[in-house]
Structure formats: structure tokens, C-alpha cells
Coordinates of C-alpha atoms in Angstrom, one line a residue:
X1 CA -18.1 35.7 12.1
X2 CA -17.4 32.1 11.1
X3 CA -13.7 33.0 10.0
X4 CA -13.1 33.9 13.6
X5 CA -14.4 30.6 15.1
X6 CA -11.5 28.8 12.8
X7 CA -9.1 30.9 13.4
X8 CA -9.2 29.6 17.2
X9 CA -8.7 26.4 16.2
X10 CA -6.7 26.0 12.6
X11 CA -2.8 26.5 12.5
X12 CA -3.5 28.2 8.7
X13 CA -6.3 30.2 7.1
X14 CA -6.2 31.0 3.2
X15 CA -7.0 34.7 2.8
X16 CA -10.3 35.5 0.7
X17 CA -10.0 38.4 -1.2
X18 CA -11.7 41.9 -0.4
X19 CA -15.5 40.4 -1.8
X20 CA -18.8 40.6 0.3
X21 CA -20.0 37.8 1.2
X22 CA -23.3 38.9 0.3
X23 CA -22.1 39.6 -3.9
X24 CA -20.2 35.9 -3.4
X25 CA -23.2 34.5 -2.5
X26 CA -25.4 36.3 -5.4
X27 CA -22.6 35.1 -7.8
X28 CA -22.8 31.6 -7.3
X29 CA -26.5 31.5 -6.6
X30 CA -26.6 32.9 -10.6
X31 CA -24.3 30.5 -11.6
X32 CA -26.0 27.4 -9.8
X33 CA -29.1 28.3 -11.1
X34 CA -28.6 30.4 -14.5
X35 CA -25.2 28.8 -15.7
X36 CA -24.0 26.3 -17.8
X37 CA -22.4 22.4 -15.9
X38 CA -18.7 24.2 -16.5
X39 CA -19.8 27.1 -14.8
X40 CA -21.7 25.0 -12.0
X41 CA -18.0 22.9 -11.3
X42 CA -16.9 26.5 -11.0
X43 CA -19.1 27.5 -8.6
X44 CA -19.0 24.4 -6.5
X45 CA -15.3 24.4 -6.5
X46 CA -15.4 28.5 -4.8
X47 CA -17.8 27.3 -2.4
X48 CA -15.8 24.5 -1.3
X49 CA -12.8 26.9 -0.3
X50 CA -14.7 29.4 0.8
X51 CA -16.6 27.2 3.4
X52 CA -12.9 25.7 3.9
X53 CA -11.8 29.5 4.7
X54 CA -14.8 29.4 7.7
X55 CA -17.0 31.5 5.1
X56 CA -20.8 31.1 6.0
X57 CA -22.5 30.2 3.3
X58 CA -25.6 28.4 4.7
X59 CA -28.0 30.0 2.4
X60 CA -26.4 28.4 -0.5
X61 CA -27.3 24.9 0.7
X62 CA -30.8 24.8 0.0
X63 CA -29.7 25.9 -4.0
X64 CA -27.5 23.5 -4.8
X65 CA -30.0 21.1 -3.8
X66 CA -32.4 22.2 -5.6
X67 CA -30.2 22.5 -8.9
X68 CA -27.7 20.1 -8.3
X69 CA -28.8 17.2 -6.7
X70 CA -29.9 15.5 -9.6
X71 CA -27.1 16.4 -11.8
X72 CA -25.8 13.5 -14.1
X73 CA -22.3 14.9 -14.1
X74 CA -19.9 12.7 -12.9
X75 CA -17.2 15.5 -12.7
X76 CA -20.1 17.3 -10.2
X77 CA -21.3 14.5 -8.5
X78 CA -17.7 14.3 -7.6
X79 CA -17.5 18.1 -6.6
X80 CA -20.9 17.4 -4.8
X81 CA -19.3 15.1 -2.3
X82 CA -16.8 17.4 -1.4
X83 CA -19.1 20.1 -0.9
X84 CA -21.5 18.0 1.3
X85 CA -18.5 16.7 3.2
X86 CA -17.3 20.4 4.3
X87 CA -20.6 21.9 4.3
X88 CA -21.8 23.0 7.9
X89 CA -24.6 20.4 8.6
X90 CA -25.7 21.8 11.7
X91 CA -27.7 25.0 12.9
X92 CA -26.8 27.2 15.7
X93 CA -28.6 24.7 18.7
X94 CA -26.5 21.4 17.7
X95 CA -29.3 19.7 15.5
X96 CA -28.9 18.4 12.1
X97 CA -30.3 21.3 9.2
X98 CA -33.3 19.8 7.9
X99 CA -31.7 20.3 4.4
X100 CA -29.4 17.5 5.0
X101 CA -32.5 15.0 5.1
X102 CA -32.7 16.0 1.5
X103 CA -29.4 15.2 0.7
X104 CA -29.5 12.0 2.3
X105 CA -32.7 11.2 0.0
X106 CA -30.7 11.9 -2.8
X107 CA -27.5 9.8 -1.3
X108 CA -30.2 7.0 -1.1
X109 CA -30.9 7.1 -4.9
X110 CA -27.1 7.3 -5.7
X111 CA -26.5 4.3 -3.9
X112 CA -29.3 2.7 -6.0
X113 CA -28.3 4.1 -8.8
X114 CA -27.5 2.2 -12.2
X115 CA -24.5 3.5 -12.7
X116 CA -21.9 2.0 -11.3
X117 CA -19.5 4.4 -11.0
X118 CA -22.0 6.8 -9.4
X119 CA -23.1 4.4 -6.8
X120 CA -19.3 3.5 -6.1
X121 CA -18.5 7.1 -5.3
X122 CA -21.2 7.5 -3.0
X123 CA -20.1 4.5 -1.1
X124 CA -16.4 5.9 -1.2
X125 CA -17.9 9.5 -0.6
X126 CA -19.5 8.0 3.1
X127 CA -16.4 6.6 4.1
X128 CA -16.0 9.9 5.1
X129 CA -19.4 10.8 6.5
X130 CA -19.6 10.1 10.8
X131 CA -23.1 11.6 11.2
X132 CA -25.4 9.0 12.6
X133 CA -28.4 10.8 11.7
X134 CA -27.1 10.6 7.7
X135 CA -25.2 7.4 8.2
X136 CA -28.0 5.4 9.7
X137 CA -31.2 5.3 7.2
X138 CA -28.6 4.3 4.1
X139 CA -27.3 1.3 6.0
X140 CA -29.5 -1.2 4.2
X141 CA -28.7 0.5 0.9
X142 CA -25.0 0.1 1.3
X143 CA -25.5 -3.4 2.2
X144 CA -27.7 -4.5 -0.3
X145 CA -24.5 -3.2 -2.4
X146 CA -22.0 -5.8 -0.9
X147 CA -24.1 -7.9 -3.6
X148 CA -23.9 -5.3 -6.4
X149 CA -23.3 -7.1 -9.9
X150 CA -20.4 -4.7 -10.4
X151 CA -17.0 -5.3 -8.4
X152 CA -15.9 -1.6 -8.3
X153 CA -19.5 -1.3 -6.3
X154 CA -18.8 -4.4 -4.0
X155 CA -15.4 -3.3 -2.5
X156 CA -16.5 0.0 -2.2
X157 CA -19.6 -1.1 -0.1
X158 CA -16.9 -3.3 2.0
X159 CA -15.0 -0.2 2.8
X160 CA -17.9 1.4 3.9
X161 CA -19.4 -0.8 6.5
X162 CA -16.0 -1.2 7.8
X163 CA -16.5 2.8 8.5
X164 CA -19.6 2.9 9.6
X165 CA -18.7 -0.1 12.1
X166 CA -15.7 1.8 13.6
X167 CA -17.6 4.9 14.0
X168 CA -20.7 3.1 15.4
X169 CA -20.5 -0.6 16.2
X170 CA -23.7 -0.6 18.0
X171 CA -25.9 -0.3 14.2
X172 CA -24.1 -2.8 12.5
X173 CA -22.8 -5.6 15.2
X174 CA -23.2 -8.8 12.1
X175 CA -20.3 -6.4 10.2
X176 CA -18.1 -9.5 10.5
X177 CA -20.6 -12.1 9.7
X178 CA -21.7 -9.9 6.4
X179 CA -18.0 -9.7 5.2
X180 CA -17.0 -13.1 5.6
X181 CA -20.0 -13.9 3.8
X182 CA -19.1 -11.5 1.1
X183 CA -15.8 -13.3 0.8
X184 CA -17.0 -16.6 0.9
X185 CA -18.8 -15.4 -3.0
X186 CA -16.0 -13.0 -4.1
X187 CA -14.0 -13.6 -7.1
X188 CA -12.7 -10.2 -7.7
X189 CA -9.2 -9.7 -7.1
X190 CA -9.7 -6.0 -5.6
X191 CA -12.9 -6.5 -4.5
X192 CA -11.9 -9.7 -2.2
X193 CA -8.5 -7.6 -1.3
X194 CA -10.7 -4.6 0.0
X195 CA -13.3 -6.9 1.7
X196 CA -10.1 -9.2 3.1
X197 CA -9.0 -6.0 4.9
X198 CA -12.0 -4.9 6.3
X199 CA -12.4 -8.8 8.3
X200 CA -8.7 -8.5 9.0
X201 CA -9.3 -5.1 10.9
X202 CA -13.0 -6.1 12.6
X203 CA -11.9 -9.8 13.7
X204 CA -8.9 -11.7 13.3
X205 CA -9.7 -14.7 14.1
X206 CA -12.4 -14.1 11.6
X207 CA -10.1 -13.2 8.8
X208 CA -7.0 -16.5 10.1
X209 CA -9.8 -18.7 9.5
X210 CA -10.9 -17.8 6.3
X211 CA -7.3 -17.6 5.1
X212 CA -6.1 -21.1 6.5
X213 CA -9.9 -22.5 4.7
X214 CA -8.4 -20.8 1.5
X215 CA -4.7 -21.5 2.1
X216 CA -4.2 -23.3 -1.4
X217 CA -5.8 -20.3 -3.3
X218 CA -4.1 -17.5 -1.7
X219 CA -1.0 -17.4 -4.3
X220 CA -4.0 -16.9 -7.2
X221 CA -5.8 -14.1 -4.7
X222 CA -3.6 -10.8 -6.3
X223 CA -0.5 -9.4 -5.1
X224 CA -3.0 -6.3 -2.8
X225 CA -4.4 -9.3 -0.9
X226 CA -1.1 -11.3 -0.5
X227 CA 0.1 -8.1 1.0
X228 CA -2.7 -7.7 3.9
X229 CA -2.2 -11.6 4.4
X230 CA 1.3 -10.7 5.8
X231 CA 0.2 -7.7 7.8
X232 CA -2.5 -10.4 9.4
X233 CA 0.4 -12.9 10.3
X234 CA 2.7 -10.1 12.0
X235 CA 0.0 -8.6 14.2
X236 CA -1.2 -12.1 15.0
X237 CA 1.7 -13.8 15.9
X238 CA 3.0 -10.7 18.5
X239 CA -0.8 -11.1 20.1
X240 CA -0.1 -15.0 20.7
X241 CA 3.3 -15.9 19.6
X242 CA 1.5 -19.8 19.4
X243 CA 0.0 -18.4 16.1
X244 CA 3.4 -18.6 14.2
X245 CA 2.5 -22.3 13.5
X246 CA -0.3 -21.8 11.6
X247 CA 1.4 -18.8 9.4
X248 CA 4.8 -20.1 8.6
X249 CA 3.4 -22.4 5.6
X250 CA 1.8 -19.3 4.4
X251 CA 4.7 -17.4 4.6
X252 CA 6.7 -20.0 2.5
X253 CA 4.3 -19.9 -0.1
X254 CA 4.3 -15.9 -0.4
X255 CA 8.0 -15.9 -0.6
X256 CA 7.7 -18.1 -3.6
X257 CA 5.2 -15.1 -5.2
X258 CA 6.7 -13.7 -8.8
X259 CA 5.4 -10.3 -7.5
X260 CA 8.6 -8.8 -5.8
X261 CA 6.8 -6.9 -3.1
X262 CA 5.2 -9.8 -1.7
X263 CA 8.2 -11.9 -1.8
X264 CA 10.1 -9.0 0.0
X265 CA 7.9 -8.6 2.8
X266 CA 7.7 -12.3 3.0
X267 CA 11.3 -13.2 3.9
X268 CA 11.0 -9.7 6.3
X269 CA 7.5 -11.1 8.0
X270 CA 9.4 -14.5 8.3
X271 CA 12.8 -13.2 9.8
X272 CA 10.3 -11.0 12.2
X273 CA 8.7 -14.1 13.6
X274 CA 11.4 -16.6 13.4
X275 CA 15.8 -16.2 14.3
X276 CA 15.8 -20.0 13.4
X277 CA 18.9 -20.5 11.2
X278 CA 17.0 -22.6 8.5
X279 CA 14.5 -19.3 8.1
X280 CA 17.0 -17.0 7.8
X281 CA 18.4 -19.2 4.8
X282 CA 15.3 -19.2 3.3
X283 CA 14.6 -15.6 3.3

């Protein structure tokens, strides 16, 4: 049984109740197909902790996407994520359950969806995702999103190449060269932050150069970016102690910020890298 195979490997298992499967499963079947949206969140929600409790429910897959799929819902779309994220996706021999070929279809149309918010939560929904069979024919959707007239859109769609390159490089080696060209248009605050920190953690000498192009703007690039721009000058400067030229002007600036975060870590990042007496004084 499937609650056996994760009990070998999980620390704690959430008891279930005295049900049959088999009346579970009828249950939410009805309430999938028969039942109002509430009772569809309802059901969605039991299947997600029962498949969490090791619960085989592999006959319920094919149901929800037939009913669910194209649900307009944001509260289900949301439960829908979850759902496909702990759903078993595949069959007994290792290969991926034709079902999920369906669900990446409707993934696809998400991502293309008007709806901002819908197409954002997909993108934040495959940050999560590390099956190359799903992953790989959405690629061109969620870059074509990097350009998406909404900013809530583009910094999700930065987040998610930066997954999809640190769980498989190999599919998207221009990763760099597509974020530093999605910061070189940016003017959202977040967005920018969120595509900032994706070029900081692929390449850094990426992400120092576009920060020393940019030096004069950074005190009007929000206090989230600000932030990363410290992070980039500590791990720099202890991989080539030479670097600590380049960032001390930067540093200065930051500790001048009127947000009192960035200041902070500012005179911190610039004790870090310097013991010189006239540093100290000026953090």
C-alpha cells in the first residue's frame, strides 16, 4: 500500500481516519463532478492531504482534469497547483502518466492566459516543478513572459527560468543573456529586484557589470534590490578580495539610503570587507 512506502522514508505520517479508500474516492469524484466551486475547493483540499498521507488516489487524476482544468477560480487554480505538485506523476515502470501531458496543455494556456494573476501563478506554481518532460515544452511560453505587459508576470517569469536553469542548465544555456536583457528594459521596482537576483545567482560578473553600468541609479532601484546589491559585493569580494575596489563607492552610497535596513547592512558589508580606521568611522 502507498502509506507503507512513506512510512520508510518520512519521520511523520498524519493518521486518516477509518474511511475506504474506495467511498473517499466516490466522495470526491461526486463532488468534482456534481458539486458546487466551494464544494470543489473542498474536495481538492482532502485530496491534497490524503495524497500527502501516501493515499493512492491515481484514479482521481483523470477527473479533476476533466472538471477542473478549466476552472476560472482563482482560489482553485491555486488549490490546482498544489494538487498537481503532490500528485504522483508517474506509473508503476518510471514513465511520466500520460495524464500529465494534459495538464501541461492546460499549464501552456495559463501561461498565455490574460489574466495576469493567473499566468503569474503558474510561473510561481513551476518554480516548483523539476520534471523535464513538463518543464521543457513550456520553456518558450515562460520566456515570451519575461516581456509580459504586466510586472507581477515579468518577475515571476524571472524566477522561473532561474529554476529551470539550476535544475537543467543544459535547455536554457542564454539564461544569463535573457536576464540581463530583461534588466537592461525593466523599470519595475520588484520586477528588476527579482530579475537582479536571478543574474546575481547565474553570473556575477554578469550582475557586477550591470550594477557598476547602473551605479548612479541604484539609490532610486528600491530598498529589495539595494539589499541583493550588498549580498553581490560580500560574496564577490571573498572570491577575489581585488573586487573590494569596485564596491566600496557603492557601499557609501547604500549607507546613505533613508531605508534603515539597507543602511544597516551597509556599514556591516563595509566593516566585513574593510578594518581600515576611516571605514569603521563611517559605518
Amino acid at each position: 500500500m502507498a502509506q507503507a512506502t512513506v512510512e520508510r522514508h518520512c519521520t511523520l505520517l498524519l493518521g486518516g481516519g477509518s474511511e475506504k479508500e474506495t467511498d473517499r474516492l466516490e466522495e470526491l469524484t461526486k463532488a468534482i463532478e456534481d458539486g458546487t466551486v466551494e464544494d470543489q475547493r473542498r474536495a481538492i483540499k482532502t485530496a491534497i492531504t490524503l495524497l500527502m498521507q501516501g493515499e493512492d488516489l491515481s484514479d482521481l487524476l483523470m477527473v479533476v482534469i476533466r472538471y477542473l482544468v478549466s476552472t476560472d477560480d482563482h482560489e482553485l487554480k491555486k488549490l490546482l497547483s498544489l494538487y498537481w505538485e503532490t500528485v504522483n506523476k508517474y506509473d508503476k515502470d518510471g514513465n511520466l502518466r500520460s495524464e500529465m501531458l494534459l495538464v501541461c496543455n492546460a499549464l501552456m494556456k495559463d501561461l498565455q492566459h490574460p489574466n495576469e494573476f493567473i499566468a503569474g501563478c503558474s510561473l510561481r506554481f513551476l518554480c516548483r516543478i523539476h520534471e523535464l518532460e513538463l518543464i521543457e515544452p513550456l520553456l518558450p511560453a515562460m520566456k515570451e513572459n519575461l516581456t509580459h505587459r504586466h510586472p507581477y508576470v515579468r518577475g515571476n517569469a524571472a524566477l522561473a527560468i532561474w529554476s529551470v536553469y539550476k535544475s537543467f542548465p543544459d535547455i536554457i544555456p542564454e539564461a544569463a543573456e535573457l536576464i540581463e536583457t530583461f534588466l537592461d528594459s525593466e523599470i519595475d521596482m520588484n520586477a528588476r529586484r527579482n530579475g537582479f537576483l536571478v543574474l546575481f545567482n547565474i553570473d556575477h560578473a554578469r550582475a557586477t557589470a550591470f550594477l557598476l553600468e547602473n551605479f548612479e541609479q541604484v539609490d532610486k532601484f528600491g530598498d529589495g534590490f539595494q539589499l541583493i546589491v550588498l549580498d553581490l559585493a560580500r560574496k564577490m569580494c571573498r572570491l577575489d578580495p581585488n573586487q573590494k575596489g569596485r564596491f566600496v563607492r557603492v557601499i557609501y552610497q547604500l549607507m546613505q539610503s533613508d531605508d534603515a535596513s539597507v543602511s544597516y547592512e551597509a556599514a556591516l558589508t563595509l566593516v566585513a570587507l574593510s578594518s581600515a580606521p576611516t571605514a569603521v568611522r563611517a559605518a
